[in-house]
PDB file of C-alpha atoms in Angstrom:
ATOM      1  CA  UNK A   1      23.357 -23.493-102.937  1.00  0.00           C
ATOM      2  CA  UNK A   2      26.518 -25.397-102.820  1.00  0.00           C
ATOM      3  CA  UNK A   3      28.107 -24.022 -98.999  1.00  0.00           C
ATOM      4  CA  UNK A   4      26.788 -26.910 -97.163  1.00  0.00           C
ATOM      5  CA  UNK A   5      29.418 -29.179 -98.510  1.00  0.00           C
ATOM      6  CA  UNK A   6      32.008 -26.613 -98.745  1.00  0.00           C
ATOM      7  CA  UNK A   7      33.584 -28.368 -95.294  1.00  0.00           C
ATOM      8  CA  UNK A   8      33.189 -31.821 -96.872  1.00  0.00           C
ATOM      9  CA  UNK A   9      35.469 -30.827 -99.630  1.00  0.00           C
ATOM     10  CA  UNK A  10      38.003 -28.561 -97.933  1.00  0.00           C
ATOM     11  CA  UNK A  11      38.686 -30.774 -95.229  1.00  0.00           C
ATOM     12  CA  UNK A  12      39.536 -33.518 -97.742  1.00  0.00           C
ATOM     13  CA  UNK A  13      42.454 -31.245 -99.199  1.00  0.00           C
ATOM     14  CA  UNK A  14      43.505 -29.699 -96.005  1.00  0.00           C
ATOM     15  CA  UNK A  15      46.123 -32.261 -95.601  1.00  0.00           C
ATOM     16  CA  UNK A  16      46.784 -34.054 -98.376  1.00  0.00           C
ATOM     17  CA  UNK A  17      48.768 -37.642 -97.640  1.00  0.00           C
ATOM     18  CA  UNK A  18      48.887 -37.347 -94.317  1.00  0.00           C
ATOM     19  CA  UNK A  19      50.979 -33.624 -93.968  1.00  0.00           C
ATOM     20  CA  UNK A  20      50.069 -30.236 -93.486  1.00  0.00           C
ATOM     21  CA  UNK A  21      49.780 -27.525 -96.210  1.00  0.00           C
ATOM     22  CA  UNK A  22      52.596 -25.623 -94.949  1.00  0.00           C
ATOM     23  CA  UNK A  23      54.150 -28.660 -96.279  1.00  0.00           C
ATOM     24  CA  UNK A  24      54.041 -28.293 -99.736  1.00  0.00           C
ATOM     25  CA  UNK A  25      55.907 -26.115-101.963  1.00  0.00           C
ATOM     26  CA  UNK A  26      55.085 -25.114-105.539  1.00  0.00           C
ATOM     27  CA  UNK A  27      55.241 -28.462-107.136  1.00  0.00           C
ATOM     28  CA  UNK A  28      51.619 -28.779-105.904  1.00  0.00           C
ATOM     29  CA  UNK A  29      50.821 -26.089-108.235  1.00  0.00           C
ATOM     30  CA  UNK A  30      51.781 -29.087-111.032  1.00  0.00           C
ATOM     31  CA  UNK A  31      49.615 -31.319-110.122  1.00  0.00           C
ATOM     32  CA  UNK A  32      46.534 -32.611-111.631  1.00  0.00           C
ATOM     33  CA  UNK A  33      43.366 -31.974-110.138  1.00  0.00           C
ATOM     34  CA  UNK A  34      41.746 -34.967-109.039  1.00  0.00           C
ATOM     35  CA  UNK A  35      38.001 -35.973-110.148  1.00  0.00           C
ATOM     36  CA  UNK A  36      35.700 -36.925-107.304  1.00  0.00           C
ATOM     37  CA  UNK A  37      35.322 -40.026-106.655  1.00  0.00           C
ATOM     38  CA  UNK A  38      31.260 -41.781-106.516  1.00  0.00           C
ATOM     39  CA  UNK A  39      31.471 -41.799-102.931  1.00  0.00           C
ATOM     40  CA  UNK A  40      32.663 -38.195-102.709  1.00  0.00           C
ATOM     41  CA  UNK A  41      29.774 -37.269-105.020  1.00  0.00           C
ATOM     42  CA  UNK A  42      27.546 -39.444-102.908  1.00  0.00           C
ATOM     43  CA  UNK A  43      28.685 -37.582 -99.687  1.00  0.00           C
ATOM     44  CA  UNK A  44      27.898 -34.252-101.045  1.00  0.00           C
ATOM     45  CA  UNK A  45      25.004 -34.727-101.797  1.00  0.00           C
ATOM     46  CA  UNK A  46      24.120 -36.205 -98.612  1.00  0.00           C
ATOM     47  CA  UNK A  47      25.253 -33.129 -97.238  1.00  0.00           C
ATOM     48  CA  UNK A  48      23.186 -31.267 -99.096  1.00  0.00           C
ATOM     49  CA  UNK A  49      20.138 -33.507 -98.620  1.00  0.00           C
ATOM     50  CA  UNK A  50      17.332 -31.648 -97.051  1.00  0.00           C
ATOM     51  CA  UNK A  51      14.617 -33.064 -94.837  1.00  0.00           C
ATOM     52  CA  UNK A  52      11.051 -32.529 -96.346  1.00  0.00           C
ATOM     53  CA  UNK A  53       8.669 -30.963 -94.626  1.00  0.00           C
ATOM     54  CA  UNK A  54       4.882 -31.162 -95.120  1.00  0.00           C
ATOM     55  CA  UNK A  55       3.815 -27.667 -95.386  1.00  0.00           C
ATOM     56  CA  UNK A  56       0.234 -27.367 -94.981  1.00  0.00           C
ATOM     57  CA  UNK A  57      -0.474 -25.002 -97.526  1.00  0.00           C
ATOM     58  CA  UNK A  58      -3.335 -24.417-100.060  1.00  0.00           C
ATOM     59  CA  UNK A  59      -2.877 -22.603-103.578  1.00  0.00           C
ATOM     60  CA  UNK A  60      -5.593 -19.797-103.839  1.00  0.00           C
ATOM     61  CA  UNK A  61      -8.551 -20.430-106.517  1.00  0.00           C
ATOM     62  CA  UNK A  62      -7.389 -18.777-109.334  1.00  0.00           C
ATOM     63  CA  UNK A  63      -8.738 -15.880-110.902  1.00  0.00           C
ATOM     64  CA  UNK A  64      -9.095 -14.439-114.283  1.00  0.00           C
ATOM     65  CA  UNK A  65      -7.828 -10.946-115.292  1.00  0.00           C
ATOM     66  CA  UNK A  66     -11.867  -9.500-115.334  1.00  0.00           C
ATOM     67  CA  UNK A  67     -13.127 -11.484-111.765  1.00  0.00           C
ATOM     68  CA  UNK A  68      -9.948  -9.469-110.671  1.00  0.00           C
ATOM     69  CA  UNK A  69     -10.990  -6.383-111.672  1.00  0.00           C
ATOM     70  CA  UNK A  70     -14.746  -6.767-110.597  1.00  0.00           C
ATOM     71  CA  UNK A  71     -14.211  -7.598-106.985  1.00  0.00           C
ATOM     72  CA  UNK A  72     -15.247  -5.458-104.308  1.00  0.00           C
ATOM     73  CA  UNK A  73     -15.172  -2.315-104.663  1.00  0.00           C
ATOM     74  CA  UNK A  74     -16.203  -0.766-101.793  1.00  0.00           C
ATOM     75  CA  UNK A  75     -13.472  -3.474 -99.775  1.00  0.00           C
ATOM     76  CA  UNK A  76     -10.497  -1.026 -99.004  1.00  0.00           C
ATOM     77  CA  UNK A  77      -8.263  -4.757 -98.715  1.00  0.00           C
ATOM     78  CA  UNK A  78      -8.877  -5.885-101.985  1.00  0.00           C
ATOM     79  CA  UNK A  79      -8.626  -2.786-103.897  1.00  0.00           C
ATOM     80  CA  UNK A  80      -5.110  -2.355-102.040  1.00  0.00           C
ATOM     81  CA  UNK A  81      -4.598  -5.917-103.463  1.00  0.00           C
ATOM     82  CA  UNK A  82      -5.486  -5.184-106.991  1.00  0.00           C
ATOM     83  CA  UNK A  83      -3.536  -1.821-107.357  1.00  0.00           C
ATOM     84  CA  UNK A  84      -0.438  -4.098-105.973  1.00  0.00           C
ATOM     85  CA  UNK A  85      -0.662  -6.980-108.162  1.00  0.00           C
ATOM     86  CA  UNK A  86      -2.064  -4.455-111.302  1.00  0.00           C
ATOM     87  CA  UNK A  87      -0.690  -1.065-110.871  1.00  0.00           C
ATOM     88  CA  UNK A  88      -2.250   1.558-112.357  1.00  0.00           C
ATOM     89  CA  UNK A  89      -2.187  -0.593-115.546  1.00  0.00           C
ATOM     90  CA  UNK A  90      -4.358  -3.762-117.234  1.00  0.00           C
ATOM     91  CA  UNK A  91      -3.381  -4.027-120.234  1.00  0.00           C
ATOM     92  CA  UNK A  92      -2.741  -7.517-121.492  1.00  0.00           C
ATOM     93  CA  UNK A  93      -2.345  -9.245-124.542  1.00  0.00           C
ATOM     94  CA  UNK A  94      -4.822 -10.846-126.689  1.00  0.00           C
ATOM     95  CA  UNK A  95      -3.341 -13.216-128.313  1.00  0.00           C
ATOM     96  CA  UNK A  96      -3.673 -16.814-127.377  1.00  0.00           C
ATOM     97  CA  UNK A  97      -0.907 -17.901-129.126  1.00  0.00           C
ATOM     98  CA  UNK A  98       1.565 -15.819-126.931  1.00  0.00           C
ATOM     99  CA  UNK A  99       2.134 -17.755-123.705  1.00  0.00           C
ATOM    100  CA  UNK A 100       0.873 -16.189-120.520  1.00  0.00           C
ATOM    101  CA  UNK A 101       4.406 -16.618-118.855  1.00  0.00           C
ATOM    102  CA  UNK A 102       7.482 -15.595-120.621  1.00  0.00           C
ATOM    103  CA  UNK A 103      10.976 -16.572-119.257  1.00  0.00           C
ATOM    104  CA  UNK A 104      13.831 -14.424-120.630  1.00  0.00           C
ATOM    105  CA  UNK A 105      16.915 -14.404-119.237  1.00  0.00           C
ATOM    106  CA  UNK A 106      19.125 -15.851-116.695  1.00  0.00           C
ATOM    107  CA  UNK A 107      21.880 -13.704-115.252  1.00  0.00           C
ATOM    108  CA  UNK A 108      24.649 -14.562-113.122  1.00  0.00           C
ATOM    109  CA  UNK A 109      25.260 -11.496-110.592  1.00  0.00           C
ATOM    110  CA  UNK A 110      28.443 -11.468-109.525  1.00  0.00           C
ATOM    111  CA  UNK A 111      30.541  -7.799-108.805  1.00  0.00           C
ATOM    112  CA  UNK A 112      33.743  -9.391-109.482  1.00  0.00           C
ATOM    113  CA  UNK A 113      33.174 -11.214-112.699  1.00  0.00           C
ATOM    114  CA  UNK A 114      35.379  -9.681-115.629  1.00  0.00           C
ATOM    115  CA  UNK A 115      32.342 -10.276-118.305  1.00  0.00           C
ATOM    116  CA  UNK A 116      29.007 -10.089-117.691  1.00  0.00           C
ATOM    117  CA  UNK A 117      27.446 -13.761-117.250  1.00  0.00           C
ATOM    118  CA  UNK A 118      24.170 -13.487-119.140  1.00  0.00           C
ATOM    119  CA  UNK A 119      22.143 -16.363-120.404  1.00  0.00           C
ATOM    120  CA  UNK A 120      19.306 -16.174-123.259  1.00  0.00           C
ATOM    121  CA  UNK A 121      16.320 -18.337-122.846  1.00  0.00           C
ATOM    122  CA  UNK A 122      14.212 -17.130-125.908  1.00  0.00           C
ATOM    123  CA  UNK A 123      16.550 -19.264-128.381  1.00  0.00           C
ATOM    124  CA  UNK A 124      17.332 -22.439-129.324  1.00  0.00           C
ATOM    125  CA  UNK A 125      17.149 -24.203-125.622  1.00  0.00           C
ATOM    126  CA  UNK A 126      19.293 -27.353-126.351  1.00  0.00           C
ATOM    127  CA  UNK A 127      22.420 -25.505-127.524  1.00  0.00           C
ATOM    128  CA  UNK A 128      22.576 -23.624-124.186  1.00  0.00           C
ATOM    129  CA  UNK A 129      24.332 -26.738-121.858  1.00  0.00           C
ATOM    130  CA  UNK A 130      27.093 -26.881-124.291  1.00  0.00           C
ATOM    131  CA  UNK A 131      28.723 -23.477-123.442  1.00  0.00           C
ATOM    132  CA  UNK A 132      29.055 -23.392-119.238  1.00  0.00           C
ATOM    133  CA  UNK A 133      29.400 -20.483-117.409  1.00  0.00           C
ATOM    134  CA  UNK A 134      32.708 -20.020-115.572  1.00  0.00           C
ATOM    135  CA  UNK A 135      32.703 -19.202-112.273  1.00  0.00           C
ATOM    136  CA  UNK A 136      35.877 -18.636-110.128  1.00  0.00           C
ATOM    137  CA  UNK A 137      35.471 -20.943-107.177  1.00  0.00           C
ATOM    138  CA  UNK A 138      34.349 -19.001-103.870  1.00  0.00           C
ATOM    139  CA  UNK A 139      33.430 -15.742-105.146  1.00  0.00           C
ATOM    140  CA  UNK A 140      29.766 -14.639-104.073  1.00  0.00           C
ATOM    141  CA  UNK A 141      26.832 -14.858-106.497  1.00  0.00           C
ATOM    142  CA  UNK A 142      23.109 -14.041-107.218  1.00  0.00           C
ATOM    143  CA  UNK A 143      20.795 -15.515-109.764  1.00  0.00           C
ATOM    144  CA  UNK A 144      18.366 -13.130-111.434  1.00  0.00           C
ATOM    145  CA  UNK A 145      15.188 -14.516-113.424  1.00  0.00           C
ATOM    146  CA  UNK A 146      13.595 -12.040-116.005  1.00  0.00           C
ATOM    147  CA  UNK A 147       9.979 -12.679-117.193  1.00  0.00           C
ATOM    148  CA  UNK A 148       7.134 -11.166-118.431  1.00  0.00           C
ATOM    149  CA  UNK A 149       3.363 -11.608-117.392  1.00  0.00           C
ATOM    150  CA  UNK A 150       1.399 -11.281-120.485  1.00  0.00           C
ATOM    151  CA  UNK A 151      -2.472 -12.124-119.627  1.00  0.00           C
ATOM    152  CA  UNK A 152      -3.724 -13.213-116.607  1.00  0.00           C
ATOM    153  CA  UNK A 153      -2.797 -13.530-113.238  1.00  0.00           C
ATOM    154  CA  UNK A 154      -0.032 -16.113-112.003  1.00  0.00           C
ATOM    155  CA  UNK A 155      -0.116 -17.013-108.470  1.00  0.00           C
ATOM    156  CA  UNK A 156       2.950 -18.352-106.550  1.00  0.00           C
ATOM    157  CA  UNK A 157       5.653 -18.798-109.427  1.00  0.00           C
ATOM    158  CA  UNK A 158       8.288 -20.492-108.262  1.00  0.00           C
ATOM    159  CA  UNK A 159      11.983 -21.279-109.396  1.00  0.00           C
ATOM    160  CA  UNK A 160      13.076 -24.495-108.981  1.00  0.00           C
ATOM    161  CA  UNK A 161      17.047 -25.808-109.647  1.00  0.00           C
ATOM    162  CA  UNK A 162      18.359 -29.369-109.147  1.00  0.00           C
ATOM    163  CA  UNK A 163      22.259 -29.444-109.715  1.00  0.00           C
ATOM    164  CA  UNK A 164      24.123 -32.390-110.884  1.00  0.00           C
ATOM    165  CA  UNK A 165      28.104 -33.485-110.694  1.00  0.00           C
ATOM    166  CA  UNK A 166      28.976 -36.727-113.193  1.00  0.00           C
ATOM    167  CA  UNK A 167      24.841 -37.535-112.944  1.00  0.00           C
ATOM    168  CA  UNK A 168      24.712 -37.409-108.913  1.00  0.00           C
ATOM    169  CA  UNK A 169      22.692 -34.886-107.421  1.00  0.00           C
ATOM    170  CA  UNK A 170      24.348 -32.387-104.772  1.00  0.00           C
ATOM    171  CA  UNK A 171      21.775 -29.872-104.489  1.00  0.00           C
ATOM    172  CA  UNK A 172      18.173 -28.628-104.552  1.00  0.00           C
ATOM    173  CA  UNK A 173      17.319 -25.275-104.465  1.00  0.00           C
ATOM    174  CA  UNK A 174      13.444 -24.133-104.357  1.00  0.00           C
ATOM    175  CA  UNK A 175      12.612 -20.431-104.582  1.00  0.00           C
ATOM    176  CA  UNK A 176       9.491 -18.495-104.214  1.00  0.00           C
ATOM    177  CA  UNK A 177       9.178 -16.032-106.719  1.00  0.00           C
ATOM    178  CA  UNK A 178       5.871 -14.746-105.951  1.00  0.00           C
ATOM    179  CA  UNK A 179       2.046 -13.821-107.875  1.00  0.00           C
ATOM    180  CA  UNK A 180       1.833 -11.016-110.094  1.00  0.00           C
ATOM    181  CA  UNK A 181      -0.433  -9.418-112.364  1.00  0.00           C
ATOM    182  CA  UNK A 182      -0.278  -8.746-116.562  1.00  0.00           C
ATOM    183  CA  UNK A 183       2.739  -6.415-117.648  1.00  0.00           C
ATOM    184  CA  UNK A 184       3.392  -7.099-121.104  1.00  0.00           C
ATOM    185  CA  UNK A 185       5.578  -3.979-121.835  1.00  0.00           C
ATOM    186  CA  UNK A 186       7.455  -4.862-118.157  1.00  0.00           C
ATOM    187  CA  UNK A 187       9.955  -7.415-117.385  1.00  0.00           C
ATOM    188  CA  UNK A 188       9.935  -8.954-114.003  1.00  0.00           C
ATOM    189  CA  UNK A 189      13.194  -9.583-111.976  1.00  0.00           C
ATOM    190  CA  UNK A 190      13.179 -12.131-109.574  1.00  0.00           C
ATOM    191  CA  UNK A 191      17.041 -12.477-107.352  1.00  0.00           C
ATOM    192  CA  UNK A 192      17.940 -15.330-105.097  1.00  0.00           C
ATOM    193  CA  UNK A 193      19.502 -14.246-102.157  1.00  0.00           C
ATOM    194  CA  UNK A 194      23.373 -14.283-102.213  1.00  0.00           C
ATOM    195  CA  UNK A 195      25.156 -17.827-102.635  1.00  0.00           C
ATOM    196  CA  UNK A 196      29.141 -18.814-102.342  1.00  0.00           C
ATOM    197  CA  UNK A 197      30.397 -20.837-105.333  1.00  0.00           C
ATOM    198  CA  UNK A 198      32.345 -24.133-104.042  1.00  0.00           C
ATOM    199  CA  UNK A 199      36.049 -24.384-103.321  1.00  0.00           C
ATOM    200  CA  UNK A 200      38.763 -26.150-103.404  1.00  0.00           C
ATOM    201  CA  UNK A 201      40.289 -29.366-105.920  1.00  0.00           C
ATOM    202  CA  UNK A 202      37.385 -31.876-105.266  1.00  0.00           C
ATOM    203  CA  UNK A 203      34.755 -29.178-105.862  1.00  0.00           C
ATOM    204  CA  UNK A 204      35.887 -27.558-108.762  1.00  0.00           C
ATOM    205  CA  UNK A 205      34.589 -29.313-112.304  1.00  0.00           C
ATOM    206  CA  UNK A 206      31.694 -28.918-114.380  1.00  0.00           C
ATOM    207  CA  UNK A 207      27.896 -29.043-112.682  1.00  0.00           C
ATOM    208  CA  UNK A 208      24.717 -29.668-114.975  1.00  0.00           C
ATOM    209  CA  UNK A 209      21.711 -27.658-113.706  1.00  0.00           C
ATOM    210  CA  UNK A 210      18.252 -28.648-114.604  1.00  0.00           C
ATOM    211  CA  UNK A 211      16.180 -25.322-113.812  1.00  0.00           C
ATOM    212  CA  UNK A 212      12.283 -24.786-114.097  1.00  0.00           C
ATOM    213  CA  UNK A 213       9.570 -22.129-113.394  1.00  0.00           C
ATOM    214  CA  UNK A 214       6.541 -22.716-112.464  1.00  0.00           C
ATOM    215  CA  UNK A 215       3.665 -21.793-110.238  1.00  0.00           C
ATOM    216  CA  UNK A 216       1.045 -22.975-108.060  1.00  0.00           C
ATOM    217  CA  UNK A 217      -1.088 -25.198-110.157  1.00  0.00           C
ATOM    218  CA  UNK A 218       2.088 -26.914-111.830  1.00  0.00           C
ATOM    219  CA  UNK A 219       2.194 -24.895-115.286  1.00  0.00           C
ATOM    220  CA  UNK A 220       5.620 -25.317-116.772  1.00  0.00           C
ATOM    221  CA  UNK A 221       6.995 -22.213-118.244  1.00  0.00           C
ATOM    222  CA  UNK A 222       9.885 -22.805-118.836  1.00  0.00           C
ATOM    223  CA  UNK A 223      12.141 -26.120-117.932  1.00  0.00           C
ATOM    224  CA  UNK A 224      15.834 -25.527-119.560  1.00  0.00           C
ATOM    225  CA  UNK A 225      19.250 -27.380-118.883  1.00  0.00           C
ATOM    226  CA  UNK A 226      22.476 -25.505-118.798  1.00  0.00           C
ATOM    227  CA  UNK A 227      26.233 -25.799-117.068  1.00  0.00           C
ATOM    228  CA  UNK A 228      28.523 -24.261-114.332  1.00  0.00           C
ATOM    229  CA  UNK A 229      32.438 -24.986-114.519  1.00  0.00           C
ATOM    230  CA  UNK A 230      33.801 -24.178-111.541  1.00  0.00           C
ATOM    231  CA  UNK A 231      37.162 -23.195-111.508  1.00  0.00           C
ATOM    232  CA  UNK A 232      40.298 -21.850-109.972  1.00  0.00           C
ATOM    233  CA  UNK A 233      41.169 -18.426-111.900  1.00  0.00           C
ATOM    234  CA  UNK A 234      38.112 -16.722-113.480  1.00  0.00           C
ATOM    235  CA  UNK A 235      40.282 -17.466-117.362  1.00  0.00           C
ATOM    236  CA  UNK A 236      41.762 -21.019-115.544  1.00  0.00           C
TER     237      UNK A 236
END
């Protein structure tokens, strides 16, 4: 999510005052790393800015569990469509209480993390900004999204992430995710496709990221906040 500024902030360290890196010997290694400055921020996320475009595109009516079950049968399509989104299965669970949707866990994928990067989302929400992920700056990541179906239906879930540096945002991402049918005893897994952390002094520091999943008629399931230091050394 964050490669389209990777040039921005790379070619702002390239040559620092006015030389070459070839230039600099290990007193560099000394120095403090500098903060971005608003503009920097602001030119990020310009960078990362991307153009809307109308999409002329209509969520399906949706349908219950039963009006599922009782279409067609003699339509070869839409019993191919309900053994896909039902399996072999429909069992679902009663209880109203339990919310249809049920967001999990977050997991950072990443084959050369030391740990593994795994973030609860059935606990107490607000605590979970307050202790960041570390991520070594350019190593290559996935996101995975578990979450259980427990009812009916959903139609077009999708996960949506704005990311934030010192309150400006540099990026947007908006994934599909997808419909699927009642699995309370399964956990969905839903992967982004591969991203590249940011590198380099003005990119590394700590990012906020507001995430949410939802679907096609707007239900939130789950909107969380949590945090993304990236930094030089995976223990830096």
């Amino acid at each position: 999510m964050y490669e389209r500024f990777f040039y921005y902030s790379t070619s702002l360290l390239s040559a620092p005052f006015g030389g070459t890196p070839s230039n600099y010997g290990s007193a560099t290694l000394t120095m403090a790393e500098p903060e971005p400055t608003q503009e920097e921020l602001e030119a990020m996320a310009a960078c990362n800015e991307e153009t809307d475009t109308a999409v002329n595109y209509k969520a399906p009516a949706q349908k219950t569990l039963q009006e599922i079950q009782e279409l067609d049968a003699e339509d070869e399509s839409l019993r191919k469509y309900k053994q896909a989104l039902l399996g072999g299965s429909c069992a679902s669970v009663d209880d109203p209480n339990v919310p249809n949707v049920v967001v999990t866990r977050l997991t950072l994928l990443c084959d050369s993390a030391p740990a593994p990067l795994v973030l609860e989302l059935q606990g107490n929400l607000k605590n979970i900004k307050k202790q960041p992920f570390v991520l070594k700056e350019g190593v290559e990541y996935k996101i995975k999204i578990s979450f259980k179906v427990n009812r009916e239906i959903v139609s077009g879930l999708k996960y949506i992430q704005d990311t934030y540096r010192k309150g400006i945002k540099v990026d947007k991402s908006n994934y599909m995710v997808g419909s699927y049918g009642p699995k309370p005893d399964k956990e969905y897994d839903f992967v982004t496709p591969l991203e590249e952390a940011p590198k380099g002094m003005i990119a590394r520091g700590t990012y906020s990221i507001k995430s949410c999943f939802t679907d096609d008629d707007k239900h939130d399931h789950l909107s969380w906040e949590w945090s993304l230091d990236i930094k030089k050394d995976w223990k830096a």
